[in-house]
mmCIF file of C-alpha atoms in Angstrom:
data_model
loop_
_atom_site.group_PDB
_atom_site.id
_atom_site.type_symbol
_atom_site.label_atom_id
_atom_site.label_comp_id
_atom_site.label_asym_id
_atom_site.label_seq_id
_atom_site.Cartn_x
_atom_site.Cartn_y
_atom_site.Cartn_z
ATOM 1 C CA MET A 4 0.000 0.000 0.000
ATOM 2 C CA PRO A 5 1.492 3.395 -0.965
ATOM 3 C CA GLU A 6 2.476 5.732 1.868
ATOM 4 C CA THR A 7 2.073 9.507 1.565
ATOM 5 C CA ILE A 8 4.249 11.939 3.552
ATOM 6 C CA ARG A 9 3.667 15.713 3.545
ATOM 7 C CA PHE A 10 5.878 18.550 4.797
ATOM 8 C CA ALA A 11 7.210 21.978 3.792
ATOM 9 C CA GLY A 12 5.355 22.275 0.478
ATOM 10 C CA LEU A 13 6.187 18.701 -0.550
ATOM 11 C CA GLU A 14 4.073 15.587 -0.851
ATOM 12 C CA LEU A 15 5.767 12.233 -1.381
ATOM 13 C CA ARG A 16 3.799 9.137 -2.271
ATOM 14 C CA PHE A 17 6.014 6.074 -1.928
ATOM 15 C CA LEU A 18 5.163 3.400 -4.485
ATOM 16 C CA HIS A 19 8.076 1.067 -3.689
ATOM 17 C CA SER A 20 10.759 1.235 -1.047
ATOM 18 C CA ARG A 21 13.887 -0.587 -0.068
ATOM 19 C CA GLU A 22 11.744 -2.695 2.255
ATOM 20 C CA ASP A 23 9.635 -4.217 -0.535
ATOM 21 C CA THR A 24 12.327 -4.302 -3.261
ATOM 22 C CA GLY A 25 15.043 -5.983 -1.228
ATOM 23 C CA GLY A 26 17.100 -2.799 -1.435
ATOM 24 C CA SER A 27 16.993 -2.596 -5.226
ATOM 25 C CA LEU A 28 15.281 0.794 -5.440
ATOM 26 C CA ASP A 29 12.969 3.408 -3.966
ATOM 27 C CA VAL A 30 10.223 4.870 -6.171
ATOM 28 C CA PHE A 31 8.002 7.790 -5.189
ATOM 29 C CA GLU A 32 5.871 10.493 -6.726
ATOM 30 C CA MET A 33 6.830 13.918 -5.443
ATOM 31 C CA THR A 34 4.530 16.927 -5.703
ATOM 32 C CA VAL A 35 6.189 20.284 -5.149
ATOM 33 C CA GLN A 36 3.773 23.107 -4.359
ATOM 34 C CA ALA A 37 4.023 26.487 -6.095
ATOM 35 C CA ASN A 38 7.101 28.428 -4.947
ATOM 36 C CA ALA A 39 8.298 25.537 -2.740
ATOM 37 C CA ARG A 40 11.890 24.314 -2.745
ATOM 38 C CA MET A 41 14.359 21.883 -1.256
ATOM 39 C CA PRO A 42 15.954 24.366 1.131
ATOM 40 C CA VAL A 43 19.274 22.552 1.572
ATOM 41 C CA PRO A 44 21.468 21.657 -1.425
ATOM 42 C CA HIS A 45 22.893 18.193 -0.862
ATOM 43 C CA TYR A 46 24.356 15.110 -2.449
ATOM 44 C CA HIS A 47 23.803 11.400 -1.894
ATOM 45 C CA GLU A 48 26.720 9.189 -0.983
ATOM 46 C CA ASN A 49 25.175 5.811 -1.792
ATOM 47 C CA TRP A 50 22.555 6.112 -4.524
ATOM 48 C CA ASP A 51 21.790 7.653 -7.902
ATOM 49 C CA GLU A 52 18.518 9.460 -8.600
ATOM 50 C CA THR A 53 16.464 9.618 -11.778
ATOM 51 C CA VAL A 54 13.580 12.082 -11.977
ATOM 52 C CA TYR A 55 10.805 11.930 -14.592
ATOM 53 C CA GLY A 56 8.402 14.858 -14.995
ATOM 54 C CA LEU A 57 4.672 14.114 -14.769
ATOM 55 C CA VAL A 58 2.883 17.482 -14.273
ATOM 56 C CA GLY A 59 4.110 21.085 -14.322
ATOM 57 C CA ALA A 60 7.751 22.149 -14.114
ATOM 58 C CA ILE A 61 10.381 21.617 -11.417
ATOM 59 C CA THR A 62 13.765 23.280 -11.724
ATOM 60 C CA PHE A 63 16.639 21.151 -10.469
ATOM 61 C CA ARG A 64 20.008 22.733 -9.710
ATOM 62 C CA ILE A 65 22.479 19.952 -10.487
ATOM 63 C CA GLY A 66 26.194 20.481 -10.204
ATOM 64 C CA GLY A 67 25.735 24.252 -10.482
ATOM 65 C CA ARG A 68 23.479 24.080 -13.567
ATOM 66 C CA ASP A 69 19.700 24.621 -13.724
ATOM 67 C CA VAL A 70 17.685 21.908 -15.471
ATOM 68 C CA GLU A 71 13.922 22.290 -15.849
ATOM 69 C CA VAL A 72 11.985 19.016 -15.810
ATOM 70 C CA ARG A 73 8.563 19.054 -17.473
ATOM 71 C CA PRO A 74 6.162 16.200 -18.327
ATOM 72 C CA GLY A 75 7.921 13.541 -20.355
ATOM 73 C CA GLN A 76 11.410 14.856 -19.541
ATOM 74 C CA SER A 77 13.906 13.258 -17.195
ATOM 75 C CA VAL A 78 17.158 14.014 -15.461
ATOM 76 C CA PHE A 79 19.770 11.712 -13.944
ATOM 77 C CA ILE A 80 21.595 12.775 -10.766
ATOM 78 C CA LYS A 81 24.709 10.704 -10.131
ATOM 79 C CA ARG A 82 25.681 10.028 -6.527
ATOM 80 C CA GLY A 83 28.101 12.649 -5.250
ATOM 81 C CA VAL A 84 26.660 15.470 -7.381
ATOM 82 C CA VAL A 85 25.290 18.443 -5.409
ATOM 83 C CA HIS A 86 21.667 19.235 -6.219
ATOM 84 C CA GLY A 87 18.424 20.758 -5.017
ATOM 85 C CA PHE A 88 15.123 21.713 -6.617
ATOM 86 C CA ARG A 89 12.445 24.377 -6.686
ATOM 87 C CA ASN A 90 9.064 25.061 -8.244
ATOM 88 C CA GLU A 91 9.169 28.606 -9.561
ATOM 89 C CA THR A 92 5.663 28.411 -11.030
ATOM 90 C CA GLN A 93 2.264 29.226 -9.587
ATOM 91 C CA GLU A 94 1.026 25.632 -9.974
ATOM 92 C CA PRO A 95 1.973 22.397 -8.192
ATOM 93 C CA ALA A 96 4.365 20.155 -10.127
ATOM 94 C CA THR A 97 4.753 16.383 -9.852
ATOM 95 C CA CYS A 98 7.593 14.070 -10.795
ATOM 96 C CA LEU A 99 8.466 10.427 -10.340
ATOM 97 C CA ALA A 100 11.738 9.844 -8.443
ATOM 98 C CA ILE A 101 13.673 6.594 -8.664
ATOM 99 C CA LEU A 102 16.574 6.019 -6.271
ATOM 100 C CA SER A 103 18.958 3.193 -7.059
ATOM 101 C CA PRO A 104 19.903 1.241 -5.109
ATOM 102 C CA GLY A 105 17.070 1.607 -2.620
ATOM 103 C CA VAL A 106 18.841 2.649 0.555
ATOM 104 C CA LEU A 107 16.790 5.683 1.650
ATOM 105 C CA GLY A 108 13.182 4.531 2.033
ATOM 106 C CA PRO A 109 10.405 6.657 3.554
ATOM 107 C CA GLY A 110 11.985 6.769 7.039
ATOM 108 C CA TYR A 111 14.064 9.873 6.257
ATOM 109 C CA PHE A 112 11.007 11.767 5.048
ATOM 110 C CA ARG A 113 8.953 10.692 8.071
ATOM 111 C CA GLU A 114 11.674 12.038 10.359
ATOM 112 C CA MET A 115 11.927 15.343 8.495
ATOM 113 C CA ALA A 116 8.142 15.762 8.570
ATOM 114 C CA ALA A 117 8.134 15.158 12.332
ATOM 115 C CA LEU A 118 10.980 17.648 12.883
ATOM 116 C CA LEU A 119 9.210 20.351 10.874
ATOM 117 C CA ALA A 120 5.918 19.696 12.687
ATOM 118 C CA GLU A 121 7.592 20.587 16.003
ATOM 119 C CA GLY A 122 7.872 24.277 15.117
ATOM 120 C CA PRO A 123 10.541 26.474 13.530
ATOM 121 C CA PRO A 124 13.208 24.439 11.699
ATOM 122 C CA ASP A 125 15.936 23.099 13.968
ATOM 123 C CA ILE A 126 18.789 23.276 11.456
ATOM 124 C CA PRO A 127 21.346 21.240 13.460
ATOM 125 C CA ARG A 128 18.824 18.403 13.972
ATOM 126 C CA MET A 129 17.812 18.541 10.302
ATOM 127 C CA LYS A 130 21.463 18.279 9.207
ATOM 128 C CA GLU A 131 22.074 15.395 11.623
ATOM 129 C CA THR A 132 19.020 13.580 10.211
ATOM 130 C CA MET A 133 20.224 14.145 6.640
ATOM 131 C CA LEU A 134 23.709 12.829 7.414
ATOM 132 C CA ARG A 135 22.383 9.779 9.249
ATOM 133 C CA HIS A 136 20.345 8.853 6.152
ATOM 134 C CA GLY A 137 23.165 9.410 3.635
ATOM 135 C CA LEU A 138 22.341 12.929 2.419
ATOM 136 C CA VAL A 139 25.231 15.338 2.785
ATOM 137 C CA PRO A 140 24.064 18.965 3.155
ATOM 138 C CA ILE A 141 26.057 21.695 1.429
ATOM 139 C CA PRO A 142 25.857 25.329 2.576
ATOM 140 C CA ALA A 143 24.097 27.498 -0.005
ATOM 141 C CA PRO A 144 26.468 29.924 -1.768
#
């Protein structure tokens, strides 16, 4: 059964996770609300990410370059490459994200949602959570 996690202008609907694929991959739909963004540029140490556009437009900043992903377009983010994303439009945008191998799972997103539900962002705790799950935060320029 798919699991949906919502926080900070994002909605993630997990379709498959490391738990049900034996660690092969994680697959989730991600909806990014208008003017929402991934606030912390980061890279993944242990997995690659492929994103396929379904609805609207999401701008990914990958290795210092902006790439807009629209329906039918995709982008590949190799492990170790710094990236983030934002929706600069006035409409929600949705993409399909595939992480390979599946080492993240929904646990990271559950933890981040719980942290953000507690009140103003606790940046040190957020960074610790990212690092524990294999996401390495990079200070914004």
